[in-house]
PDB file of C-alpha atoms in Angstrom:
ATOM      1  CA  MET F 115     104.460 117.718  98.219  1.00 46.00           C
ATOM      2  CA  SER F 116     106.335 117.732  94.954  1.00 50.00           C
ATOM      3  CA  ASP F 117     104.566 118.495  91.696  1.00 62.00           C
ATOM      4  CA  ASP F 118     106.432 115.604  90.114  1.00 77.00           C
ATOM      5  CA  ARG F 119     104.474 113.080  92.142  1.00 85.00           C
ATOM      6  CA  ASN F 120     101.173 111.682  90.992  1.00 85.00           C
ATOM      7  CA  ASN F 121      98.790 112.509  93.834  1.00 88.00           C
ATOM      8  CA  LEU F 122      95.624 111.146  92.154  1.00 87.00           C
ATOM      9  CA  TYR F 123      93.601 108.641  94.136  1.00 89.00           C
ATOM     10  CA  PRO F 124      92.522 105.697  91.980  1.00 87.00           C
ATOM     11  CA  ILE F 125      89.057 104.276  92.411  1.00 90.00           C
ATOM     12  CA  PHE F 126      86.885 101.759  90.512  1.00 91.00           C
ATOM     13  CA  LEU F 127      83.389 103.051  89.834  1.00 93.00           C
ATOM     14  CA  LYS F 128      80.235 101.031  89.415  1.00 94.00           C
ATOM     15  CA  THR F 129      79.252 102.977  86.323  1.00 94.00           C
ATOM     16  CA  LYS F 130      76.053 100.996  85.845  1.00 95.00           C
ATOM     17  CA  GLU F 131      74.845 102.713  88.997  1.00 96.00           C
ATOM     18  CA  LEU F 132      75.864 106.207  87.918  1.00 97.00           C
ATOM     19  CA  GLU F 133      74.461 108.641  85.329  1.00 98.00           C
ATOM     20  CA  ILE F 134      77.081 109.712  82.832  1.00 98.00           C
ATOM     21  CA  LEU F 135      76.776 112.526  80.255  1.00 98.00           C
ATOM     22  CA  ILE F 136      79.101 112.977  77.239  1.00 98.00           C
ATOM     23  CA  VAL F 137      78.807 116.373  75.614  1.00 98.00           C
ATOM     24  CA  GLY F 138      79.943 116.162  71.998  1.00 98.00           C
ATOM     25  CA  GLY F 139      79.580 113.811  69.041  1.00 96.00           C
ATOM     26  CA  GLY F 140      82.911 113.991  67.224  1.00 95.00           C
ATOM     27  CA  PHE F 141      86.122 111.895  67.280  1.00 96.00           C
ATOM     28  CA  VAL F 142      86.924 112.694  70.934  1.00 96.00           C
ATOM     29  CA  ALA F 143      83.413 111.786  72.066  1.00 97.00           C
ATOM     30  CA  LEU F 144      83.759 108.500  70.219  1.00 97.00           C
ATOM     31  CA  GLU F 145      87.069 107.802  71.828  1.00 94.00           C
ATOM     32  CA  LYS F 146      85.806 108.501  75.319  1.00 95.00           C
ATOM     33  CA  LEU F 147      82.586 106.494  74.804  1.00 97.00           C
ATOM     34  CA  SER F 148      84.493 103.582  73.360  1.00 95.00           C
ATOM     35  CA  PHE F 149      87.040 103.646  76.221  1.00 91.00           C
ATOM     36  CA  LEU F 150      84.248 103.767  78.809  1.00 95.00           C
ATOM     37  CA  LEU F 151      82.190 100.932  77.249  1.00 95.00           C
ATOM     38  CA  LYS F 152      85.193  98.706  76.661  1.00 92.00           C
ATOM     39  CA  SER F 153      85.938  98.762  80.380  1.00 90.00           C
ATOM     40  CA  SER F 154      82.361  99.092  81.662  1.00 93.00           C
ATOM     41  CA  PRO F 155      79.864  97.859  79.048  1.00 95.00           C
ATOM     42  CA  THR F 156      76.892  98.272  81.395  1.00 95.00           C
ATOM     43  CA  SER F 157      77.557 102.040  81.903  1.00 96.00           C
ATOM     44  CA  LYS F 158      74.515 104.327  81.809  1.00 97.00           C
ATOM     45  CA  VAL F 159      75.408 106.991  79.267  1.00 98.00           C
ATOM     46  CA  VAL F 160      73.639 109.907  77.620  1.00 98.00           C
ATOM     47  CA  MET F 161      75.254 111.900  74.860  1.00 98.00           C
ATOM     48  CA  VAL F 162      74.212 115.345  73.677  1.00 98.00           C
ATOM     49  CA  SER F 163      75.491 117.009  70.519  1.00 98.00           C
ATOM     50  CA  PRO F 164      74.179 118.791  67.426  1.00 97.00           C
ATOM     51  CA  PHE F 165      75.648 115.893  65.424  1.00 96.00           C
ATOM     52  CA  PHE F 166      77.011 112.353  65.923  1.00 97.00           C
ATOM     53  CA  ARG F 167      79.508 110.394  63.856  1.00 96.00           C
ATOM     54  CA  GLU F 168      78.073 107.206  62.231  1.00 96.00           C
ATOM     55  CA  GLU F 169      80.478 105.035  64.225  1.00 96.00           C
ATOM     56  CA  THR F 170      79.334 106.670  67.462  1.00 96.00           C
ATOM     57  CA  LYS F 171      75.704 105.936  66.482  1.00 96.00           C
ATOM     58  CA  LYS F 172      76.540 102.230  65.928  1.00 96.00           C
ATOM     59  CA  ILE F 173      78.255 101.889  69.331  1.00 96.00           C
ATOM     60  CA  ALA F 174      75.510 103.847  71.024  1.00 95.00           C
ATOM     61  CA  ASN F 175      72.816 101.589  69.591  1.00 94.00           C
ATOM     62  CA  LYS F 176      74.814  98.447  70.513  1.00 96.00           C
ATOM     63  CA  PHE F 177      75.136  99.536  74.143  1.00 95.00           C
ATOM     64  CA  ALA F 178      71.819 101.355  74.591  1.00 92.00           C
ATOM     65  CA  VAL F 179      73.425 104.736  74.940  1.00 97.00           C
ATOM     66  CA  LYS F 180      70.852 107.589  74.746  1.00 98.00           C
ATOM     67  CA  MET F 181      71.745 110.158  72.100  1.00 98.00           C
ATOM     68  CA  ILE F 182      70.183 113.607  72.084  1.00 98.00           C
ATOM     69  CA  THR F 183      70.624 115.794  68.991  1.00 98.00           C
ATOM     70  CA  ASP F 184      70.815 119.258  70.481  1.00 98.00           C
ATOM     71  CA  ASN F 185      73.210 121.941  71.588  1.00 98.00           C
ATOM     72  CA  TYR F 186      74.436 121.654  75.200  1.00 98.00           C
ATOM     73  CA  ASN F 187      72.536 123.445  77.947  1.00 97.00           C
ATOM     74  CA  GLU F 188      72.734 123.060  81.691  1.00 98.00           C
ATOM     75  CA  THR F 189      69.383 121.205  81.920  1.00 98.00           C
ATOM     76  CA  TYR F 190      71.217 118.130  80.564  1.00 98.00           C
ATOM     77  CA  LEU F 191      73.145 118.012  83.844  1.00 98.00           C
ATOM     78  CA  SER F 192      70.059 117.015  85.820  1.00 98.00           C
ATOM     79  CA  LYS F 193      70.690 113.937  87.891  1.00 97.00           C
ATOM     80  CA  LYS F 194      74.150 113.398  86.308  1.00 98.00           C
ATOM     81  CA  ASN F 195      77.009 112.054  88.387  1.00 98.00           C
ATOM     82  CA  ILE F 196      79.807 112.367  85.868  1.00 98.00           C
ATOM     83  CA  VAL F 197      80.239 114.589  82.751  1.00 98.00           C
ATOM     84  CA  ILE F 198      82.746 114.373  79.963  1.00 98.00           C
ATOM     85  CA  ALA F 199      83.017 117.423  77.685  1.00 98.00           C
ATOM     86  CA  THR F 200      84.504 116.619  74.301  1.00 98.00           C
ATOM     87  CA  THR F 201      83.387 119.376  71.909  1.00 97.00           C
ATOM     88  CA  ASP F 202      85.882 121.277  69.698  1.00 94.00           C
ATOM     89  CA  VAL F 203      84.342 124.559  70.934  1.00 96.00           C
ATOM     90  CA  VAL F 204      86.462 125.809  73.928  1.00 96.00           C
ATOM     91  CA  GLU F 205      83.691 128.038  75.230  1.00 97.00           C
ATOM     92  CA  VAL F 206      81.167 125.155  75.355  1.00 98.00           C
ATOM     93  CA  ASN F 207      83.637 122.880  77.178  1.00 98.00           C
ATOM     94  CA  LEU F 208      84.409 125.656  79.690  1.00 98.00           C
ATOM     95  CA  GLN F 209      80.692 126.275  80.251  1.00 98.00           C
ATOM     96  CA  VAL F 210      80.179 122.537  80.883  1.00 98.00           C
ATOM     97  CA  TYR F 211      83.014 122.661  83.411  1.00 98.00           C
ATOM     98  CA  LYS F 212      81.608 125.769  85.165  1.00 98.00           C
ATOM     99  CA  ASP F 213      78.064 124.321  85.255  1.00 98.00           C
ATOM    100  CA  CYS F 214      79.347 121.007  86.707  1.00 98.00           C
ATOM    101  CA  LYS F 215      81.424 122.750  89.378  1.00 98.00           C
ATOM    102  CA  GLU F 216      78.338 124.755  90.512  1.00 98.00           C
ATOM    103  CA  ARG F 217      76.489 121.437  90.953  1.00 98.00           C
ATOM    104  CA  THR F 218      79.413 119.380  92.416  1.00 97.00           C
ATOM    105  CA  ILE F 219      79.305 116.991  89.478  1.00 98.00           C
ATOM    106  CA  LEU F 220      82.624 115.314  88.508  1.00 98.00           C
ATOM    107  CA  VAL F 221      83.759 116.601  85.219  1.00 98.00           C
ATOM    108  CA  ASN F 222      86.418 115.865  82.607  1.00 97.00           C
ATOM    109  CA  VAL F 223      87.127 118.377  79.852  1.00 97.00           C
ATOM    110  CA  ALA F 224      88.942 116.230  77.273  1.00 93.00           C
ATOM    111  CA  ASP F 225      92.546 117.235  76.582  1.00 88.00           C
ATOM    112  CA  ASN F 226      92.424 120.036  79.117  1.00 92.00           C
ATOM    113  CA  PRO F 227      93.894 118.784  82.463  1.00 88.00           C
ATOM    114  CA  PRO F 228      93.268 121.946  84.555  1.00 92.00           C
ATOM    115  CA  TYR F 229      89.545 121.428  83.866  1.00 95.00           C
ATOM    116  CA  CYS F 230      89.377 117.823  84.957  1.00 94.00           C
ATOM    117  CA  ASP F 231      88.283 116.310  88.280  1.00 95.00           C
ATOM    118  CA  PHE F 232      89.512 113.000  86.977  1.00 93.00           C
ATOM    119  CA  TYR F 233      91.473 111.501  84.043  1.00 88.00           C
ATOM    120  CA  MET F 234      90.539 108.428  81.985  1.00 86.00           C
ATOM    121  CA  GLY F 235      93.838 106.482  82.065  1.00 81.00           C
ATOM    122  CA  GLY F 236      94.900 103.199  80.535  1.00 85.00           C
ATOM    123  CA  ILE F 237      93.052 100.154  81.690  1.00 88.00           C
ATOM    124  CA  VAL F 238      94.007  96.399  81.518  1.00 89.00           C
ATOM    125  CA  THR F 239      91.260  93.937  82.152  1.00 87.00           C
ATOM    126  CA  LYS F 240      91.750  90.153  82.514  1.00 87.00           C
ATOM    127  CA  GLY F 241      88.539  88.744  83.941  1.00 85.00           C
ATOM    128  CA  ASN F 242      88.229  89.977  87.522  1.00 86.00           C
ATOM    129  CA  VAL F 243      91.633  91.584  87.447  1.00 87.00           C
ATOM    130  CA  LYS F 244      91.635  95.237  86.388  1.00 89.00           C
ATOM    131  CA  ILE F 245      94.709  97.545  86.440  1.00 90.00           C
ATOM    132  CA  ALA F 246      94.322 101.294  85.928  1.00 90.00           C
ATOM    133  CA  ILE F 247      97.306 103.370  84.660  1.00 91.00           C
ATOM    134  CA  SER F 248      97.681 107.079  85.193  1.00 88.00           C
ATOM    135  CA  THR F 249     100.323 109.468  83.992  1.00 86.00           C
ATOM    136  CA  ASN F 250      98.666 112.346  85.899  1.00 83.00           C
ATOM    137  CA  GLY F 251      97.144 113.628  82.693  1.00 75.00           C
ATOM    138  CA  LYS F 252     100.628 114.309  81.170  1.00 82.00           C
ATOM    139  CA  SER F 253     100.979 111.553  78.661  1.00 83.00           C
ATOM    140  CA  PRO F 254      97.992 109.419  77.441  1.00 80.00           C
ATOM    141  CA  THR F 255     100.407 107.822  74.955  1.00 85.00           C
ATOM    142  CA  THR F 256     102.610 106.452  77.761  1.00 89.00           C
ATOM    143  CA  ALA F 257      99.491 105.141  79.535  1.00 87.00           C
ATOM    144  CA  LYS F 258      98.464 103.449  76.259  1.00 88.00           C
ATOM    145  CA  ARG F 259     101.902 101.823  75.843  1.00 91.00           C
ATOM    146  CA  LEU F 260     101.940 100.659  79.450  1.00 92.00           C
ATOM    147  CA  ARG F 261      98.484  99.152  78.961  1.00 89.00           C
ATOM    148  CA  GLN F 262      99.669  97.238  75.875  1.00 91.00           C
ATOM    149  CA  PHE F 263     102.730  95.980  77.869  1.00 92.00           C
ATOM    150  CA  PHE F 264     100.595  94.710  80.775  1.00 89.00           C
ATOM    151  CA  GLU F 265      98.073  93.116  78.448  1.00 89.00           C
ATOM    152  CA  GLU F 266     100.923  91.034  76.999  1.00 90.00           C
ATOM    153  CA  VAL F 267     102.668  90.099  80.250  1.00 87.00           C
ATOM    154  CA  ILE F 268      99.687  89.285  82.495  1.00 86.00           C
ATOM    155  CA  PRO F 269      98.548  85.752  81.661  1.00 84.00           C
ATOM    156  CA  ASP F 270      94.928  85.236  80.429  1.00 85.00           C
ATOM    157  CA  ASN F 271      94.380  82.623  83.123  1.00 84.00           C
ATOM    158  CA  ILE F 272      95.062  85.122  85.972  1.00 82.00           C
ATOM    159  CA  ASP F 273      91.272  85.104  86.571  1.00 79.00           C
ATOM    160  CA  ASP F 274      91.441  81.367  87.518  1.00 79.00           C
ATOM    161  CA  LEU F 275      94.007  82.280  90.265  1.00 77.00           C
ATOM    162  CA  VAL F 276      91.670  85.016  91.549  1.00 78.00           C
ATOM    163  CA  LYS F 277      88.724  82.715  91.697  1.00 80.00           C
ATOM    164  CA  ASN F 278      90.674  79.971  93.417  1.00 76.00           C
ATOM    165  CA  LEU F 279      92.129  82.396  95.966  1.00 74.00           C
ATOM    166  CA  ASN F 280      88.627  83.674  96.654  1.00 75.00           C
ATOM    167  CA  GLU F 281      87.407  80.128  97.400  1.00 76.00           C
ATOM    168  CA  TYR F 282      90.429  79.478  99.548  1.00 71.00           C
ATOM    169  CA  ARG F 283      89.876  82.710 101.463  1.00 72.00           C
ATOM    170  CA  LYS F 284      86.395  81.610 102.405  1.00 78.00           C
ATOM    171  CA  THR F 285      87.813  78.479 104.048  1.00 79.00           C
ATOM    172  CA  ILE F 286      90.284  80.307 106.238  1.00 79.00           C
ATOM    173  CA  LYS F 287      89.239  80.528 109.869  1.00 81.00           C
ATOM    174  CA  GLY F 288      90.260  83.368 112.228  1.00 78.00           C
ATOM    175  CA  ASP F 289      90.222  87.122 112.308  1.00 80.00           C
ATOM    176  CA  PHE F 290      90.931  89.532 109.511  1.00 77.00           C
ATOM    177  CA  GLU F 291      94.604  89.956 110.393  1.00 80.00           C
ATOM    178  CA  TYR F 292      95.129  86.165 110.387  1.00 74.00           C
ATOM    179  CA  LYS F 293      93.412  85.806 107.015  1.00 72.00           C
ATOM    180  CA  VAL F 294      95.570  88.522 105.489  1.00 74.00           C
ATOM    181  CA  GLU F 295      98.783  86.954 106.841  1.00 79.00           C
ATOM    182  CA  THR F 296      97.692  83.508 105.506  1.00 74.00           C
ATOM    183  CA  LEU F 297      96.923  84.826 102.062  1.00 71.00           C
ATOM    184  CA  ASN F 298     100.122  86.897 101.962  1.00 73.00           C
ATOM    185  CA  GLU F 299     102.202  83.786 102.742  1.00 74.00           C
ATOM    186  CA  PHE F 300     100.218  81.715 100.213  1.00 70.00           C
ATOM    187  CA  THR F 301     100.735  84.313  97.407  1.00 72.00           C
ATOM    188  CA  LYS F 302     104.227  85.545  98.072  1.00 72.00           C
ATOM    189  CA  SER F 303     105.664  83.200  95.432  1.00 70.00           C
ATOM    190  CA  LEU F 304     103.782  85.228  92.777  1.00 67.00           C
ATOM    191  CA  VAL F 305     105.929  88.281  93.572  1.00 62.00           C
ATOM    192  CA  GLU F 306     109.122  86.226  93.873  1.00 62.00           C
ATOM    193  CA  LYS F 307     108.609  84.823  90.388  1.00 54.00           C
ATOM    194  CA  ILE F 308     108.466  88.371  88.987  1.00 51.00           C
ATOM    195  CA  LYS F 309     111.738  89.484  90.576  1.00 49.00           C
TER     196      LYS F 309
END
């Protein structure tokens, strides 16, 4: 396969059912926390750092994020599913990465793609519709601009369409294949309008 192709597999995680650790308390930690909570406000998050920015404390209190004022050590990985390392100390971030890999915990070392099991891309949310945008870790700015574009072009009432189609889907009789064909026929005008 070509290295020019994005081979990442997008998934949508139920973060309220996962344990997430953010290591760090500076600007990058604030950015990652804000991004996570904007998309998934019910996320279960613990942060560990020797200090926290005041803005981080405000957000953490608003969303019931647990903050631990301490240096990182591997005991903080206990029962964690996802870890995001955001410190400005390269050695600490690499230790977090190493400790997570030993425990098969998904890890993201901010701004260091080779040490990431996943990237936090751009996300557009309109009710039940959520679009994730990835640039394969190469250009967060491009993902941000694409997010802004899609936020503008996707109508706010798209959620009404989703809810109505869900109700219509429940009324369709027949097997799965028939339901898919029926919904495809019913919704094909959406794609034709975009062309």
